[in-house]
Short mmCIF file of C-alpha atoms and ligand atoms in Angstrom, two decimals:
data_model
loop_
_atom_site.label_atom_id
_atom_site.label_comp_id
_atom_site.label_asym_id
_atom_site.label_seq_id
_atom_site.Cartn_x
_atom_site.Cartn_y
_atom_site.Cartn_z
CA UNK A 1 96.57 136.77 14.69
CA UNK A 2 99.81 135.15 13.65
CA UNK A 3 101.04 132.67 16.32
CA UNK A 4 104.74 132.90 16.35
CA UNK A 5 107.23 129.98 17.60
CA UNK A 6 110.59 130.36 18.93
CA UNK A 7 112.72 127.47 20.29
CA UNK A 8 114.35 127.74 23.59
CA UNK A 9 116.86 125.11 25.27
CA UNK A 10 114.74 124.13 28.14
CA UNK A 11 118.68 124.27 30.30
CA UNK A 12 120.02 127.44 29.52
CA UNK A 13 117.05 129.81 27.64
CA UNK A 14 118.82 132.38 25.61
CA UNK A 15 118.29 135.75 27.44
CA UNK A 16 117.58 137.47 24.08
CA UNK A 17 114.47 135.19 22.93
CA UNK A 18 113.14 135.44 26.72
CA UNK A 19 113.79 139.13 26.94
CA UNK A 20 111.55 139.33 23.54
CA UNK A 21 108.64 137.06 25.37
CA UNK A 22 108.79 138.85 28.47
CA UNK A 23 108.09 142.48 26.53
CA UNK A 24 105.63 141.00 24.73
CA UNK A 25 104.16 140.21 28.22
CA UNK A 26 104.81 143.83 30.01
CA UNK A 27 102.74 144.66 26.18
CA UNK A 28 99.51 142.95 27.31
CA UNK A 29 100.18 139.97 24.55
CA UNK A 30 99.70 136.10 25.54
CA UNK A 31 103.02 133.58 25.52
CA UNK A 32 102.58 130.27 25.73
CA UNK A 33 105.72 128.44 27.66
CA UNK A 34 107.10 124.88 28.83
CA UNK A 35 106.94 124.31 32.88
CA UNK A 36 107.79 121.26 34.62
CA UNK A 37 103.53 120.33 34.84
CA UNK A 38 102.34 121.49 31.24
CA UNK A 39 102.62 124.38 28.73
CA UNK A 40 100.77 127.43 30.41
CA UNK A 41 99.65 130.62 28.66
CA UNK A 42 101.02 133.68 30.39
CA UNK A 43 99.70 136.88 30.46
CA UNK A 44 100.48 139.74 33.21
CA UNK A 45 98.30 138.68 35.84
CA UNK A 46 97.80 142.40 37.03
CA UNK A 47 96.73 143.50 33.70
CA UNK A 48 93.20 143.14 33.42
CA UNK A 49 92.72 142.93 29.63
CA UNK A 50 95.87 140.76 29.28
CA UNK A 51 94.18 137.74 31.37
CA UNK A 52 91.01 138.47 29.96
CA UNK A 53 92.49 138.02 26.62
CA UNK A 54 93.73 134.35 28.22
CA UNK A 55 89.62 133.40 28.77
CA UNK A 56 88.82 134.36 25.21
CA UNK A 57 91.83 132.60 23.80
CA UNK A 58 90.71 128.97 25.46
CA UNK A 59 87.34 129.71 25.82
CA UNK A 60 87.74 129.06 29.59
CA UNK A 61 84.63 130.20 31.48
CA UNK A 62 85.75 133.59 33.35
CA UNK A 63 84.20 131.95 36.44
CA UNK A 64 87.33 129.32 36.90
CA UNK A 65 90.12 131.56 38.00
CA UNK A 66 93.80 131.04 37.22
CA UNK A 67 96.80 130.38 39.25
CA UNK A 68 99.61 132.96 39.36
CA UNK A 69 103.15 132.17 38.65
CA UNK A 70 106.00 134.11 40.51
CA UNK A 71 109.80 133.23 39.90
CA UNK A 72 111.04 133.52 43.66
CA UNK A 73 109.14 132.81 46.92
CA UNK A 74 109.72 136.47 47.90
CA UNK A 75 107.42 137.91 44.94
CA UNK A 76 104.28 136.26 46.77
CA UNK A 77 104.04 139.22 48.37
CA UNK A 78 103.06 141.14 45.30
CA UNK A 79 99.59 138.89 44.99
CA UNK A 80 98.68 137.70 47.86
CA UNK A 81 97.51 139.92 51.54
CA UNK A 82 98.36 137.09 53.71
CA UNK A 83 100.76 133.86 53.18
CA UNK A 84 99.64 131.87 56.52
CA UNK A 85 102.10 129.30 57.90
CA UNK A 86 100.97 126.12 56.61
CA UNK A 87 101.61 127.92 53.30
CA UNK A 88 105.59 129.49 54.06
CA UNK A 89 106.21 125.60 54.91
CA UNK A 90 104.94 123.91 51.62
CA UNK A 91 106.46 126.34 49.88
CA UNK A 92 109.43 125.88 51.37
CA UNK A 93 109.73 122.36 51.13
CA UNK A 94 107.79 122.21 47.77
CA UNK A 95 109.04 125.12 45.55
CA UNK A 96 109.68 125.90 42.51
CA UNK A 97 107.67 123.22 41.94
CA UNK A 98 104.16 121.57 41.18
CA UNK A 99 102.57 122.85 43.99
CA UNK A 100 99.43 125.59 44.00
CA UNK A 101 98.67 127.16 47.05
CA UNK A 102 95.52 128.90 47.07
CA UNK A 103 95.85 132.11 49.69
CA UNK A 104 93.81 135.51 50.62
CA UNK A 105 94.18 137.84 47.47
CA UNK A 106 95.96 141.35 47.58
CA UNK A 107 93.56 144.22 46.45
CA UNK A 108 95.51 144.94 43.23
CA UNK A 109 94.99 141.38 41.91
CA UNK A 110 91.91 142.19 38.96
CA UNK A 111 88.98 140.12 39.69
CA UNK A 112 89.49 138.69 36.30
CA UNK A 113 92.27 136.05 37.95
CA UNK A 114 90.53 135.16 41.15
CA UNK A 115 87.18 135.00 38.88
CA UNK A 116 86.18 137.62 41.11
CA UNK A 117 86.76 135.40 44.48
CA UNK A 118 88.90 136.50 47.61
CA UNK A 119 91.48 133.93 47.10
CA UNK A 120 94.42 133.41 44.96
CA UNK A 121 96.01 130.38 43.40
CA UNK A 122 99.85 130.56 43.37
CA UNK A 123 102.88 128.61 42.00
CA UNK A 124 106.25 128.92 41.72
CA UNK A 125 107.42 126.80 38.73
CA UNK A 126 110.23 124.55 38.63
CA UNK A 127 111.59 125.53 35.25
CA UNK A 128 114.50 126.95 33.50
CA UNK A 129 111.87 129.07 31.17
CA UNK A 130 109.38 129.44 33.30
CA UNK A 131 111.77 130.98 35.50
CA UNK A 132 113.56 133.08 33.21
CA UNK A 133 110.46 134.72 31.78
CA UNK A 134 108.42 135.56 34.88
CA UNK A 135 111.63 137.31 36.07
CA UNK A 136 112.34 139.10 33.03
CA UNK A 137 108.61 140.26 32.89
CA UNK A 138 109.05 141.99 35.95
CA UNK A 139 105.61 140.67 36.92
CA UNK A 140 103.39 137.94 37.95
CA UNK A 141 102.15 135.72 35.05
CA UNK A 142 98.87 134.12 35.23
CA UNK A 143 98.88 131.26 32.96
CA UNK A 144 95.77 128.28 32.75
CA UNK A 145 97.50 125.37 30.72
CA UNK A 146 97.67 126.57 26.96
CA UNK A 147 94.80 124.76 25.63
CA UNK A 148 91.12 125.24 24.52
CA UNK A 149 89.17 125.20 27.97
CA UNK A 150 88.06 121.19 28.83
CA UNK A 151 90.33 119.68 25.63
CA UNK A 152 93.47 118.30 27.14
CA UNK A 153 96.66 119.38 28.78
CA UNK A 154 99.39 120.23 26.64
CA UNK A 155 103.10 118.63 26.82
CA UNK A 156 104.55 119.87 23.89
CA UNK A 157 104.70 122.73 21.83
CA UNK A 158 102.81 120.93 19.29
CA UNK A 159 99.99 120.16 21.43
CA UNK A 160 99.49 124.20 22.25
CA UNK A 161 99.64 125.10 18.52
CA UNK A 162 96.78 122.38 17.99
CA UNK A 163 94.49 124.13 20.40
CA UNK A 164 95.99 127.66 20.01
CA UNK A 165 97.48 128.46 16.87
CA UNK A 166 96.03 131.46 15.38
CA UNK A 167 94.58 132.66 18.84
CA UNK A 168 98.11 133.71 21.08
CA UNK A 169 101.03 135.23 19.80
CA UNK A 170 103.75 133.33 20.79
CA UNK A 171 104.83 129.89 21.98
CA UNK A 172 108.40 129.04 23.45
CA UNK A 173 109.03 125.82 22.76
CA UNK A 174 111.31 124.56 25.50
CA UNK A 175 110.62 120.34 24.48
CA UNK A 176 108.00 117.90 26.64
CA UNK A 177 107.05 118.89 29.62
CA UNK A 178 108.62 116.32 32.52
CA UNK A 179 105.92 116.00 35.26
CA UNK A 180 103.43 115.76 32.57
CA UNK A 181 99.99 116.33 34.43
CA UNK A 182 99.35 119.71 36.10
CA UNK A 183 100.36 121.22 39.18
CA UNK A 184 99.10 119.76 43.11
CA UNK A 185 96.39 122.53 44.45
CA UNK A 186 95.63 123.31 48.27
CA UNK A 187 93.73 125.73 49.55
CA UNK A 188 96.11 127.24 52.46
CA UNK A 189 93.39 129.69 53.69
CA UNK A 190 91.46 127.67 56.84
CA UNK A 191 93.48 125.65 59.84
CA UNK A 192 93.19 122.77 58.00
CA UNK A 193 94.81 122.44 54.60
CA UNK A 194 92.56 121.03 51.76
CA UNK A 195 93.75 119.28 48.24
CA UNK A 196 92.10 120.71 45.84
CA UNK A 197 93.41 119.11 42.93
CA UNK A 198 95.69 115.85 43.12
CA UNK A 199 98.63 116.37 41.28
CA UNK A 200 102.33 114.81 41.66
CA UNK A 201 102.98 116.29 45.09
CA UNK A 202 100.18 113.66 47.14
CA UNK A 203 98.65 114.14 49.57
CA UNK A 204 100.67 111.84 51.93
CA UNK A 205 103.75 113.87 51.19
CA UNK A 206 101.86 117.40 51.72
CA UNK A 207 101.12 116.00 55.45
CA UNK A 208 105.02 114.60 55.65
CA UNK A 209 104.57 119.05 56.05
CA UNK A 210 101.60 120.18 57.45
CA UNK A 211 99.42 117.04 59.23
CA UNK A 212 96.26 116.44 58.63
CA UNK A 213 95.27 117.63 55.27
CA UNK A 214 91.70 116.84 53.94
CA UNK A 215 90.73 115.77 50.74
CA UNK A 216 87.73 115.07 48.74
CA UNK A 217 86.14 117.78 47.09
CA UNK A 218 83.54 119.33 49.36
CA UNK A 219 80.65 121.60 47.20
CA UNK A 220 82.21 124.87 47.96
CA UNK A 221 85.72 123.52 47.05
CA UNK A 222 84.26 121.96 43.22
CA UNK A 223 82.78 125.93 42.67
CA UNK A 224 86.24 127.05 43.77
CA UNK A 225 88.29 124.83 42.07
CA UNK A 226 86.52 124.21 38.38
CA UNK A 227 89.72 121.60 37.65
CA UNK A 228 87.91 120.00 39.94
CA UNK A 229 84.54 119.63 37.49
CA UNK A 230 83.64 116.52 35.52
CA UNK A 231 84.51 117.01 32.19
CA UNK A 232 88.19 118.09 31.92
CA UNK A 233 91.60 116.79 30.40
CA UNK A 234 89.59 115.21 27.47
CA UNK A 235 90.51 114.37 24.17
CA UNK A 236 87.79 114.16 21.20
CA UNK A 237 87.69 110.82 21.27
CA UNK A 238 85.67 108.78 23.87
CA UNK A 239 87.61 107.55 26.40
CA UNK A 240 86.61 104.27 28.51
CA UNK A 241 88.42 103.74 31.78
CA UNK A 242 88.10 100.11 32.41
CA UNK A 243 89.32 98.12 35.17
CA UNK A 244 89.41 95.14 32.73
CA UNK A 245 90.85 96.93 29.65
CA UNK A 246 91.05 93.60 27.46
CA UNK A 247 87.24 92.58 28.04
CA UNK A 248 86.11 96.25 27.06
CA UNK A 249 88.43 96.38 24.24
CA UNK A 250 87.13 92.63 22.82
CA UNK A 251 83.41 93.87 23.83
CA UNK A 252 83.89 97.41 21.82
CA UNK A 253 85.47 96.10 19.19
CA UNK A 254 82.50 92.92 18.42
CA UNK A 255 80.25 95.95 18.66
CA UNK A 256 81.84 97.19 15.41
CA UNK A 257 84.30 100.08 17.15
CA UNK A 258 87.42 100.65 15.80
CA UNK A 259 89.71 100.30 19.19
CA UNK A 260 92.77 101.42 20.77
CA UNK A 261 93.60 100.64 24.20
CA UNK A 262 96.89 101.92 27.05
CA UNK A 263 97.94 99.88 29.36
CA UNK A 264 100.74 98.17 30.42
CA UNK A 265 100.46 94.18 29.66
CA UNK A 266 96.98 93.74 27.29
CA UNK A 267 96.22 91.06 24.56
CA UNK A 268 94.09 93.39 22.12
CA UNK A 269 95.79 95.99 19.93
CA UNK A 270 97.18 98.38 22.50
CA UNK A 271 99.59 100.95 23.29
CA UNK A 272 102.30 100.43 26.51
CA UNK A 273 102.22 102.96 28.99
CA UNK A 274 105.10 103.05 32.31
CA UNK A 275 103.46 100.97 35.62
CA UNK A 276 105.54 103.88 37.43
CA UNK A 277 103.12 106.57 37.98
CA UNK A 278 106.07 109.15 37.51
CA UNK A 279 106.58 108.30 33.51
CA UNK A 280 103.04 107.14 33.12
CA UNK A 281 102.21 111.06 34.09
CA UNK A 282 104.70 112.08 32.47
CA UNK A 283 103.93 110.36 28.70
CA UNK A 284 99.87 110.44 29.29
CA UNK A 285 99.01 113.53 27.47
CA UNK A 286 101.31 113.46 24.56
CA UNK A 287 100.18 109.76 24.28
CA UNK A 288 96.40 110.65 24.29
CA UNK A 289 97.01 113.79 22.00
CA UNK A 290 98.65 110.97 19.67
CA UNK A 291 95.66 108.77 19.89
CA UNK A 292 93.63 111.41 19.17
CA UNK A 293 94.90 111.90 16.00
CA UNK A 294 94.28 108.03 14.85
CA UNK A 295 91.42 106.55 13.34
CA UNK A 296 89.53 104.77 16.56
CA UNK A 297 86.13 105.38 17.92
CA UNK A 298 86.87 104.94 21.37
CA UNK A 299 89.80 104.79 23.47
CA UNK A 300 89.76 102.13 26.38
CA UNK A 301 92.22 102.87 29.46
CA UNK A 302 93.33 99.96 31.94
CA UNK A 303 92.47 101.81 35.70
CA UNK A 304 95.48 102.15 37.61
CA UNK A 305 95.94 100.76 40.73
CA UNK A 306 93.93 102.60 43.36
CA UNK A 307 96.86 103.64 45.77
CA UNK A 308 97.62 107.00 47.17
CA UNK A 309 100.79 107.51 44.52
CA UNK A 310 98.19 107.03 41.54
CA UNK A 311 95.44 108.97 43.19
CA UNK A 312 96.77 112.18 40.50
CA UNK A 313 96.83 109.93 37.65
CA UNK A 314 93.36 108.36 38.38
CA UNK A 315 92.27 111.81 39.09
CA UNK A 316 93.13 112.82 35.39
CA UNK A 317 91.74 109.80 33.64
CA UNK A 318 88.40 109.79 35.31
CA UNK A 319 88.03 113.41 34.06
CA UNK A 320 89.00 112.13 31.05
CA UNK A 321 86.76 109.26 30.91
CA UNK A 322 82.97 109.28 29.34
CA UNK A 323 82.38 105.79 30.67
CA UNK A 324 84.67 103.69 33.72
CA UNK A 325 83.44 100.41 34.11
CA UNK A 326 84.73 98.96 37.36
CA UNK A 327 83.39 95.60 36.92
CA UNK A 328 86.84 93.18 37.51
CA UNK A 329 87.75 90.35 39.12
CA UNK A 330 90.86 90.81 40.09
CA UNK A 331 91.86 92.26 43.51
CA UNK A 332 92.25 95.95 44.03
CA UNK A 333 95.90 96.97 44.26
P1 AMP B 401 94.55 125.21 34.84
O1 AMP B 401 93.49 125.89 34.08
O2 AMP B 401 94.81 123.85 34.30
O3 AMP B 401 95.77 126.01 35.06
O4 AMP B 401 93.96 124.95 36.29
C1 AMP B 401 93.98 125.91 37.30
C2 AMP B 401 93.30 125.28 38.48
O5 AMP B 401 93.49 126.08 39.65
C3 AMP B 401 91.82 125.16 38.25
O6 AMP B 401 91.35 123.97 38.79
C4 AMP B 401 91.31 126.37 39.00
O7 AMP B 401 89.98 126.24 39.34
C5 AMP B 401 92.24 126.37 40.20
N1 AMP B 401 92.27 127.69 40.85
C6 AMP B 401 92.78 128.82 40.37
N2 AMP B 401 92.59 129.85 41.25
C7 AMP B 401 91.95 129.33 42.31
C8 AMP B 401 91.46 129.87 43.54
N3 AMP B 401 91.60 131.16 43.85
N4 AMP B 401 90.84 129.03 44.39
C9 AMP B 401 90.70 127.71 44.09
N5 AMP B 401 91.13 127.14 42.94
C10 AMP B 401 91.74 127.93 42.06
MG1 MG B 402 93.65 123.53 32.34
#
């Protein structure tokens, strides 16, 4: 298959290149696009073959089911039997944007979304093509981030053609991606809200909404929610999270590795990453894709702080991670 790229302005999308994506998408065909999070890949979430085409594409396991994108609130209806209260309000405070809110499905959703569950994951995206194409397609869009299932996120067209090219038929590329890491996800479906996924919406600002939310990943909740599985988010290289970053870098590197480490104030050869969890989301992917693509054996990561507004961040890099090593003298944040 010949993967095909067309450049949008990620303000004002030209109405003729989205109305071309969104028939390839009323076709059945997959289209990669920019949101606010990451790149998804789209495919007509009530068009069985379509989405299973997405699986086969990334090699996703068909038992982690995919979130559904709408481009208005009032299209929920379309996926989902029941939208309870504690839903209408985060929605309403929280969209379009990085939120998932995992509801009852609607019979006509194919079990190859909900991975054959009762539930369904939805999102309104806070994009101008995002937007644009789910309305022009006339119907929902399910759309997993555009890469090869575990490898990591993609922020850039570039990153989706590294992992895709060859294997979807289009990409719109709309520029980096703003928020950077992928979307919040709560399961709206029992009284009590759950996170299911940390994401830039925390969890102190979902209960500003709703009270009480839980978190931590109960068993049921890690079968539900496969983001929520160990090995995620990683690039080829090994990855060491370290709360001392300069003492695993030193020890690595009198091992014989050749290291590179992120953080924001090291001694050892490093790269500078934001101490604002905002732009350190936002740059982490496209910096780790870069580092992939150097020479080093291993790739050491200073921990953030562990505070509620880093919780997403430390979420990501842990997945990311094949070793942490906690051991640190210094204070926690
Ligand atoms: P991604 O592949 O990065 O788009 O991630 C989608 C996330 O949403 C994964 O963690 C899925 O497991 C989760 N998800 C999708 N649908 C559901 C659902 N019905 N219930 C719980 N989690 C879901
Ligand atoms: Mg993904």
């Amino acid at each position: 298959m010949n993967t095909e790229t067309f450049r949008v302005d990620p303000v004002n999308p030209d109405p003729a290149i989205i109305a071309q994506a969104a028939e390839l998408l009323r076709e059945g065909r997959l289209v990669a696009f920019p949101t606010e999070t990451v790149y998804g890949l789209g495919a007509n979430a009530l068009d069985p073959v379509a989405v299973r085409s997405i699986f086969t594409a990334k090699g996703r396991p068909s038992s982690n089911p995919v979130i559904v994108h709408v481009a208005e609130s009032s299209q929920v209806g379309n996926v989902a039997a029941e939208w309870p209260e504690t839903a209408a309000q985060l929605a309403a405070r929280f969209w379009p944007g990085p939120l998932t809110i995992v509801v009852p499905k609607k019979a006509g959703v194919p079990d190859e979304v909900t991975a054959g569950g009762p539930t369904v994951a939805v999102r309104c995206p806070n994009h101008p093509v995002a937007h644009a194409l789910i309305l022009a397609a006339g119907v929902p869009i399910a759309a997993p981030s555009a890469n090869r299932s575990t490898e990591l996120s993609p922020t850039r067209a570039e990153h989706v053609l590294k992992g895709l090219n060859g294997r979807i038929d289009l990409v719109l590329d709309g520029g980096p991606c703003t928020g950077g890491i992928e979307s919040t996800v709560v399961d709206a479906t029992g009284p009590v809200v759950r996170l299911l996924r940390p994401g830039l919406i925390t969890a102190h600002m979902l209960e500003e909404v709703v009270g009480r939310v839980e978190t931590g990943a109960n068993h049921e909740a890690v079968v539900r929610s496969p983001g929520q599985m160990a090995k995620h988010y990683s690039p080829k290289t090994p990855v060491v999270l370290a709360a001392d970053a300069d003492a695993e870098h030193k020890r690595l590197r009198d091992a014989g590795f050749r290291v590179i480490s992120v953080g924001t104030d090291l001694i050892w050869e490093y790269r500078s990453i934001s101490d604002n969890p905002q732009e350190y989301a936002a740059d982490l992917y496209a910096l780790l894709h870069d580092l992939d693509n150097g020479n080093y054996d291993r790739i050491v990561i200073e921990m953030p702080p562990n505070t509620s507004e880093w919780a997403a961040v430390r979420d990501r890099l842990t997945r990311a991670a094949t070793d942490v090593i906690m051991n640190d003298s210094r204070p926690d944040a």
